[in-house]
Coordinates of C-alpha atoms (C1' of nucleotides) and ligand atoms in Angstrom, one line a residue:
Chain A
X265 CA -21.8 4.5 1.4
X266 CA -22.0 5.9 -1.9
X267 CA -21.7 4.3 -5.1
X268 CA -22.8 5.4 -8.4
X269 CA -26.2 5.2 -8.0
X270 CA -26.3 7.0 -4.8
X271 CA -24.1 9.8 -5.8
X272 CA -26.2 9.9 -8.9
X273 CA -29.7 10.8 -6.8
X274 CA -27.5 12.7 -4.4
X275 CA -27.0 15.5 -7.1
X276 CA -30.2 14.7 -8.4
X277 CA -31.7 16.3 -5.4
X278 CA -29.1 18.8 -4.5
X279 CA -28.7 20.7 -7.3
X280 CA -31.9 22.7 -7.5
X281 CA -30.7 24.0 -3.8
X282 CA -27.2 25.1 -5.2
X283 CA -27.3 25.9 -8.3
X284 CA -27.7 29.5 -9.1
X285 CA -26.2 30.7 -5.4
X286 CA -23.0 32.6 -5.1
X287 CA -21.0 31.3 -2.3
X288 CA -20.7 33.8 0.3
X289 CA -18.2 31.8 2.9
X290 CA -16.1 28.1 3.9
X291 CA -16.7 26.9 7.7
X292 CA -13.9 24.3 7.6
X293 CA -14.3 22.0 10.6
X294 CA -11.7 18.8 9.9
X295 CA -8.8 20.1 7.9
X296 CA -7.7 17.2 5.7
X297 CA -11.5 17.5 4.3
X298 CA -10.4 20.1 1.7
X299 CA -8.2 19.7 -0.9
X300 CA -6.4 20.7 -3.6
X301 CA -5.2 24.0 -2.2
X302 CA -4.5 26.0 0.9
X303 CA -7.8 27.0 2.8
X304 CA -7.0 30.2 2.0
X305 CA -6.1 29.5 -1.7
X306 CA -9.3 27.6 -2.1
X307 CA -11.2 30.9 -0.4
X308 CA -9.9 33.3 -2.8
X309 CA -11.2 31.4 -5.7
X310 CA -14.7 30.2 -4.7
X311 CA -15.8 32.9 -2.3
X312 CA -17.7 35.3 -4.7
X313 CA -18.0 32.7 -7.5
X314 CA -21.5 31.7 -8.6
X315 CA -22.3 27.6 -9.0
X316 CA -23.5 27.3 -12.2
X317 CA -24.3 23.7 -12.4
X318 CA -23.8 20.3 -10.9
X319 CA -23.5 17.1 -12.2
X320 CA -21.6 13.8 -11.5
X321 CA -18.4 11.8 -13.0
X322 CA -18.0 8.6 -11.6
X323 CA -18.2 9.0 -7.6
X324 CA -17.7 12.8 -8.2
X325 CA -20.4 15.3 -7.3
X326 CA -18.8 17.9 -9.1
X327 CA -20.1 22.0 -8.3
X328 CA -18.9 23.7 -11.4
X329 CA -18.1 27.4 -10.5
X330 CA -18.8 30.2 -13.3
X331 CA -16.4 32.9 -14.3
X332 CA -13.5 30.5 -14.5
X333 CA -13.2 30.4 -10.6
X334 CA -12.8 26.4 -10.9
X335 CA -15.4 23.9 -9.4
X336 CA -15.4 22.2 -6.5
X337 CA -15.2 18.2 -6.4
X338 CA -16.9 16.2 -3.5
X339 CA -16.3 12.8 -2.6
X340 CA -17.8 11.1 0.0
X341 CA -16.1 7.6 0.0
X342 CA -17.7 5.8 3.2
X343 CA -19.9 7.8 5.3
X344 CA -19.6 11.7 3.2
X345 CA -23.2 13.3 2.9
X346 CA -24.5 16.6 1.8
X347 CA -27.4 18.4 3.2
X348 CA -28.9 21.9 2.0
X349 CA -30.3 23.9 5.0
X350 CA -31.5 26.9 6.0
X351 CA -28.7 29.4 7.1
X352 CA -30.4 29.6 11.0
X353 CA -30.9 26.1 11.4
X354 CA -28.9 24.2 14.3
X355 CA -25.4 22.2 12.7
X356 CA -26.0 19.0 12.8
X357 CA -23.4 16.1 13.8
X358 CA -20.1 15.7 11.5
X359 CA -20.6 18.4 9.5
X360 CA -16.7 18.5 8.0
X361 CA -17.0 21.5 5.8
X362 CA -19.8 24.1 4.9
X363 CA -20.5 26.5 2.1
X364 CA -22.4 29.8 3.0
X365 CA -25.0 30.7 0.3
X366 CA -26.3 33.1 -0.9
X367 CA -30.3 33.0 -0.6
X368 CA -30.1 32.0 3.1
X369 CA -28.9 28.5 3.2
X370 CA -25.6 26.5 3.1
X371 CA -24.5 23.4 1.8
X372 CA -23.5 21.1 4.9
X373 CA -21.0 18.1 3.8
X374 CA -21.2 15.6 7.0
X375 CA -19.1 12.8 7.3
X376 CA -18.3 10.5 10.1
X377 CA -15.6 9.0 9.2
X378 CA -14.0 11.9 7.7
X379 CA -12.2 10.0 4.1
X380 CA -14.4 12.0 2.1
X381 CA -13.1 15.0 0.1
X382 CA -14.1 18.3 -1.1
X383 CA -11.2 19.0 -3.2
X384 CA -10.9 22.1 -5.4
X385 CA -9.5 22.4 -8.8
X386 CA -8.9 25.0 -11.5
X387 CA -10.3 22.1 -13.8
X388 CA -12.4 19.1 -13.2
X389 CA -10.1 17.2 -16.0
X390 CA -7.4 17.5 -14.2
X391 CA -8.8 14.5 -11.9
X392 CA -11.5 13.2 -14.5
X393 CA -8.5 11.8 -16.8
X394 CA -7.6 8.6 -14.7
X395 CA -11.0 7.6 -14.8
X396 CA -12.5 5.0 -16.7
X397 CA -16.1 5.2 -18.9
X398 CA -19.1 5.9 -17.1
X399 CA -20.7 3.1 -17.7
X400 CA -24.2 4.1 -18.1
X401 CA -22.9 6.0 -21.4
X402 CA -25.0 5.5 -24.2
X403 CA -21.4 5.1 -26.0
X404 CA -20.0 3.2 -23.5
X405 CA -20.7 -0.7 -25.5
X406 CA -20.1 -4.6 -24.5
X407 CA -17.0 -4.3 -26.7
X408 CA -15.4 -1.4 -24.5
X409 CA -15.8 -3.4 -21.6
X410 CA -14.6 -6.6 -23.0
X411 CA -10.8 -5.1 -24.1
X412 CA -11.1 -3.4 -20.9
X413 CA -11.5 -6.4 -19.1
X414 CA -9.8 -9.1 -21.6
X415 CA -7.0 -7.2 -22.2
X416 CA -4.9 -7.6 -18.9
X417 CA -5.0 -10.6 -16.4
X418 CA -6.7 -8.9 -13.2
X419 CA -9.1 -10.9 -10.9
X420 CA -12.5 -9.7 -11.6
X421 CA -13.9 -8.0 -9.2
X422 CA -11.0 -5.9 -8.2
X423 CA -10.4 -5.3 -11.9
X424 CA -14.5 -4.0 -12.0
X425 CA -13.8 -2.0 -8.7
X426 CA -11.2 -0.2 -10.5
X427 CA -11.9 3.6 -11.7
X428 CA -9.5 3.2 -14.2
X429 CA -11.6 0.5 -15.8
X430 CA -15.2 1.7 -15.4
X431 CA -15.9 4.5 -13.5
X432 CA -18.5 4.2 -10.7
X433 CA -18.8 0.9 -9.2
X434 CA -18.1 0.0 -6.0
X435 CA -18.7 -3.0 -3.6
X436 CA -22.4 -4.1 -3.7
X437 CA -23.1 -3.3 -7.2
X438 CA -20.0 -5.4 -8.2
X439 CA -21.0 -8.3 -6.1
X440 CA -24.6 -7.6 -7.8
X441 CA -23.7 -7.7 -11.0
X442 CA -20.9 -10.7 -10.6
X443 CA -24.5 -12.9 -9.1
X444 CA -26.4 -11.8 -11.8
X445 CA -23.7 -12.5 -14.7
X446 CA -22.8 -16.2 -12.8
X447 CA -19.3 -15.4 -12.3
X448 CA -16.9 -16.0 -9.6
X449 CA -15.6 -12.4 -8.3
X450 CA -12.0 -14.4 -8.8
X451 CA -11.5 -15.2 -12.4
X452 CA -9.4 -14.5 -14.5
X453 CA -10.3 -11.3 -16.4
X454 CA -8.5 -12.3 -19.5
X455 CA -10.3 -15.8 -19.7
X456 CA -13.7 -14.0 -20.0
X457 CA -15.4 -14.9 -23.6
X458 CA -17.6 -13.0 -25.3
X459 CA -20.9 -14.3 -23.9
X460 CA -19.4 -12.9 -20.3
X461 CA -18.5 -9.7 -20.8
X462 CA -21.2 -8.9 -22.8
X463 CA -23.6 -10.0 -19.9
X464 CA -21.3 -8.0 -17.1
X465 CA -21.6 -5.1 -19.2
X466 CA -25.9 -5.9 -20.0
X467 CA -26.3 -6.8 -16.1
X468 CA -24.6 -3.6 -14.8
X469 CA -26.1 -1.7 -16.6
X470 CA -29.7 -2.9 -15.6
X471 CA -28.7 -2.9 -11.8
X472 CA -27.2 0.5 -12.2
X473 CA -29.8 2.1 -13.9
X474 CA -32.6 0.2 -11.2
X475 CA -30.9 0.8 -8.5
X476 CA -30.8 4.4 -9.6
X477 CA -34.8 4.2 -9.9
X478 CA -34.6 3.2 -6.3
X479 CA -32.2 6.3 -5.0
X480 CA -29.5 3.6 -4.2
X481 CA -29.4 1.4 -1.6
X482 CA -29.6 1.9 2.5
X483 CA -28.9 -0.9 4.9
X484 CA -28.0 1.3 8.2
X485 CA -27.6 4.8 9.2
X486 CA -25.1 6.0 6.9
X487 CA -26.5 6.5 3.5
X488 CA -30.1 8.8 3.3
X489 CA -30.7 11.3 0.3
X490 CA -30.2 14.8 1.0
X491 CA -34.1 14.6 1.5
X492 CA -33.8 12.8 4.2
X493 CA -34.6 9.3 2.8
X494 CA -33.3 5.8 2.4
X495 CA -32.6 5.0 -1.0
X496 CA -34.8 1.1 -1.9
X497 CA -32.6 -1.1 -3.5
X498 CA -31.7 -3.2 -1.0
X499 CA -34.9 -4.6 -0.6
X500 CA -33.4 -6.0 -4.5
X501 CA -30.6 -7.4 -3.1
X502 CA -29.5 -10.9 -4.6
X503 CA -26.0 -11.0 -3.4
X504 CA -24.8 -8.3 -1.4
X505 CA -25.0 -9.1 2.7
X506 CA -27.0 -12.4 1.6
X507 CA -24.8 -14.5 3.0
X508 CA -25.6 -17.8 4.7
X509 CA -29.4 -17.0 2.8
X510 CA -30.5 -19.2 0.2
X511 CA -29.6 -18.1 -3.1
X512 CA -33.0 -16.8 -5.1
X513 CA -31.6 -18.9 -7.7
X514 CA -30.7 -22.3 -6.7
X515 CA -31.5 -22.5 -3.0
X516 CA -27.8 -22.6 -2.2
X517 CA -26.6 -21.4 0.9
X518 CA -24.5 -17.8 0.2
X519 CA -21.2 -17.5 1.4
X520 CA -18.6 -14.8 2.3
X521 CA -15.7 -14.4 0.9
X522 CA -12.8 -11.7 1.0
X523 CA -11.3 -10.4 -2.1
X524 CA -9.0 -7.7 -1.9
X525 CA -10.1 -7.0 1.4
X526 CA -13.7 -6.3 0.8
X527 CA -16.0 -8.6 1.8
X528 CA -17.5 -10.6 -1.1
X529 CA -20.8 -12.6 -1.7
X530 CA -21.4 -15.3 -3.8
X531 CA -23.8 -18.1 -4.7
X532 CA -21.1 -21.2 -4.9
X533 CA -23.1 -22.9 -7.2
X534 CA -24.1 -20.3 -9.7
X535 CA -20.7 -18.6 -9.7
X536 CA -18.7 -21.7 -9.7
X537 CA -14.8 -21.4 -8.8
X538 CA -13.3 -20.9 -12.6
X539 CA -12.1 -24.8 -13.2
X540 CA -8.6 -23.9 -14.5
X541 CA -6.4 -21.2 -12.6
X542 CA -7.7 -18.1 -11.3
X543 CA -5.2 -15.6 -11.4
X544 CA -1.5 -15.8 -11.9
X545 CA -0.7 -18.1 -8.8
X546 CA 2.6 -16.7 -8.2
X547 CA 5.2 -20.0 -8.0
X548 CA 7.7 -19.7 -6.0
X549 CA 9.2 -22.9 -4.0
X550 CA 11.2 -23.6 -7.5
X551 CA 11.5 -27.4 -6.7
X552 CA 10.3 -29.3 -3.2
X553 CA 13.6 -31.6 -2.4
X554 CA 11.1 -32.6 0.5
X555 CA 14.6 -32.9 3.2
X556 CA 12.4 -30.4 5.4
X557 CA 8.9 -31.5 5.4
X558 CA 7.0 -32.2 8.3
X559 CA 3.2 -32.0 7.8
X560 CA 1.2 -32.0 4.8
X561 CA -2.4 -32.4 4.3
Chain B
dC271 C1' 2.4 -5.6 -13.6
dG272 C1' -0.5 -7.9 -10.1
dG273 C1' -1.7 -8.8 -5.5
dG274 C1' -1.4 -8.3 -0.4
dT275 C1' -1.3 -5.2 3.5
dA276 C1' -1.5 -0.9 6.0
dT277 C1' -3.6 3.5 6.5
dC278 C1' -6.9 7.2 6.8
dC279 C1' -11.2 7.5 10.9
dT280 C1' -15.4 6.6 13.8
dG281 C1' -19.3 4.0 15.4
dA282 C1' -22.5 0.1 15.2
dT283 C1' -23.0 -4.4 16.5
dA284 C1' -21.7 -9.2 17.1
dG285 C1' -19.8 -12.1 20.4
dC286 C1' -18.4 -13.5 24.8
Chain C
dT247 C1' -25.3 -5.6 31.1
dG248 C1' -20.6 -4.5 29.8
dC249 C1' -16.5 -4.9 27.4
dT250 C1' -13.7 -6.1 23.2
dA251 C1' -13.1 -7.5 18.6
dT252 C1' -14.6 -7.1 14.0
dC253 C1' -16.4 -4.8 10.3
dA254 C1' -18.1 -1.0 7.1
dG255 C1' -21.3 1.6 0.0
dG256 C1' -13.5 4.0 -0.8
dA257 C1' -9.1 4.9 -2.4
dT258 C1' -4.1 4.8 -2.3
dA259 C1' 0.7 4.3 -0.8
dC260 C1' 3.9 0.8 -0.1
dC261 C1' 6.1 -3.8 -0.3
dC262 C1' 7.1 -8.3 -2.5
Ligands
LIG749 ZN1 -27.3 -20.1 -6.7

DNA sequence: CGGGTATCCTGATAGC
DNA sequence: TGCTATCAGGATACCC
C-alpha cells in the first residue's frame, strides 16, 4: 500500500491525535508485529513515556518518545494502517497492535497481511543510517541522484526501488516516474547521461510532491487515510495498472512486464528497450561446439 | 557485486 | 455459481 506519499499524509493526519498523549498500555494481537525488543522490554520503555512528535523518514512513520524513552518506528509495507479512535469504540478487523492513550483514545495499527512493523528503538538512527536521501530534500540535487545512479551498474528500476539509493519509492511511483522520464525500467543505471537523471530526479520529484497533494493513491480496499479516505492520484495515473490502455502519449498499447518480481508498466514506444545491453548479461556457455544441439529458433 | 527466487501472510478477483 | 490460480503500494535472506 504505502509509499512515500501515502505514509507522508498518513502522519499528516495522525499526528494531531498522538502527539502530546502519554501512552498508558500495548494490546499486542500478532506477535511478529513488534520489534526490536521483547514485549516486555518494549513495555517498560514506552508505557509512561509521552509522544512528543511525529514525522516520517522514508516509509517510516516514526513516534518519537520524550524523556529519552526511545520512539517507536511503524512500517506498514503492504496492507499496515493506522487509525486513532476513541478508547470505547468497537476494534475493528486486523488490528495487529494498539497503543492505549492517554485522553481516551488509542492508536490502532491494522494490517491484513501482517508484514508491517512497529519496531522499537532506543534511536531512530540506528535504522535511519542504511537509508538513502529523501528525495524531496531541498538538498537532495540532480547531481546526488546521478552518482547515485551512475555510479554502479544496477537495472533501473530496482536500483530506484532501493532505500539505500533514495529513500521512499516504491512500485507505482517508480513506474510513474520511469513513463514520465522515457526510460525503460531495464537499463543500465551506469549508461544514464546527464539529460536522464536530471529528468528522473525533476520527474520524481513533481509526482512525489502531486501525488502527496492528492493523499497518495487508492485503487482497492487497502490504502484509505486515517480519515477514512482514498487518497486521488490514481485518477493521475500514466503508467501504473495502465496496461493494455493506450499510452496518453503516443496511443501505444501498455504492456506488463516483470522486473525483479514486481509487476512493471511501460509504454514500449516511449520507453524504448535501451539499444545496446541492458544489464550485465551474465555469459556463461564459454564456447557452443554445437555436438549437442537440437532446436534453435 | 548483481540478479533471481523464496519467504513472510491474507484476501480479492480473474479465469475456467 | 463455485472452485482454483494468480496477484498485490515491501523488504530481506539465500543462492548462483
Ligand atoms: Zn507511449
Amino acid at each position: 500500500m504505502p509509499e512515500l506519499p501515502e505514509v507522508e499524509t498518513v502522519v499528516r493526519q495522525i499526528a494531531p491525535g498522538v502527539e502530546k498523549r502519554t501512552i498508558r498500555g500495548l494490546d499486542l494481537y500478532w506477535a511478529r508485529t513488534l520489534s526490536g525488543g521483547t514485549r516486555a522490554r518494549v513495555e517498560r520503555a514506552i508505557v509512561g513515556a509521552r509522544i512528543a512528535r511525529s514525522y516520517r523518514r522514508a516509509k517510516w512513520i516514526v513516534f518519537e518518545l520524550a524523556a529519552g524513552r526511545g520512539a517507536l518506528l511503524v512500517h506498514l509495507r503492504m496492507t499496515g494502517r493506522l487509525f486513532v479512535r476513541a478508547t470505547k469504540e468497537p476494534a475493528s478487523d486486523y488490528v495487529r497492535l494498539s497503543l492505549a492513550l492517554s485522553g481516551g483514545k488509542r492508536l490502532d495499527f491494522e494490517d491484513v497481511r501482517k508484514f508491517g512493523r512497529v519496531h522499537w528503538c532506543a534511536d531512530p538512527n540506528e535504522v535511519f543510517e542504511s537509508l538513502g536521501p529523501e528525495p524531496l530534500a531541498d538538498d537532495f540535487t540532480a547531481e546526488d541522484l546521478h552518482m547515485a545512479l551512475t555510479s554502479r551498474r544496477r537495472m533501473l528500476k530496482p536500483l530506484l526501488l532501493d532505500q539505500t539509493v533514495v529513500a521512499g519509492l516504491g512500485n507505482i511511483y517508480v513506474d510513474e516516474t520511469l513513463f514520465a522520464s522515457g526510460l525503460h525500467p531495464l537499463t543500465a543505471s551506469d549508461r544514464l547521461g546527464r539529460a536522464d537523471t536530471e529528468r528522473i530526479h525533476t520527474n520524481m520529484r513533481r509526482i512525489l510532491a502531486r501525488a502527496i497533494e492528492c493523499q497518495g493513491s487508492s485503487f482497492d480496499v487497502f490504502y484509505r487515510t486515517p480519515e477514512g479516505q482514498p487518497g486521488r492520484f490514481q485518477d493521475e495515473f500514466l503508467a501504473y495498472g495502465r496496461d493494455g490502455r493506450p499510452c496518453r502519449n503516443c496511443g501505444t498499447e501498455l504492456i506488463k512486464l516483470t522486473v525483479a518480481q514486481r509487476g512493471t508498466h511501460v509504454c514500449p514506444v516511449c520507453q524504448p528497450k535501451p539499444r545496446r545491453r541492458r544489464v550485465a548479461k551474465k555469459k556463461r556457455t564459454a564456447r557452443r561446439t554445437d555436438t549437442t544441439s537440437t532446436s534453435r529458433p
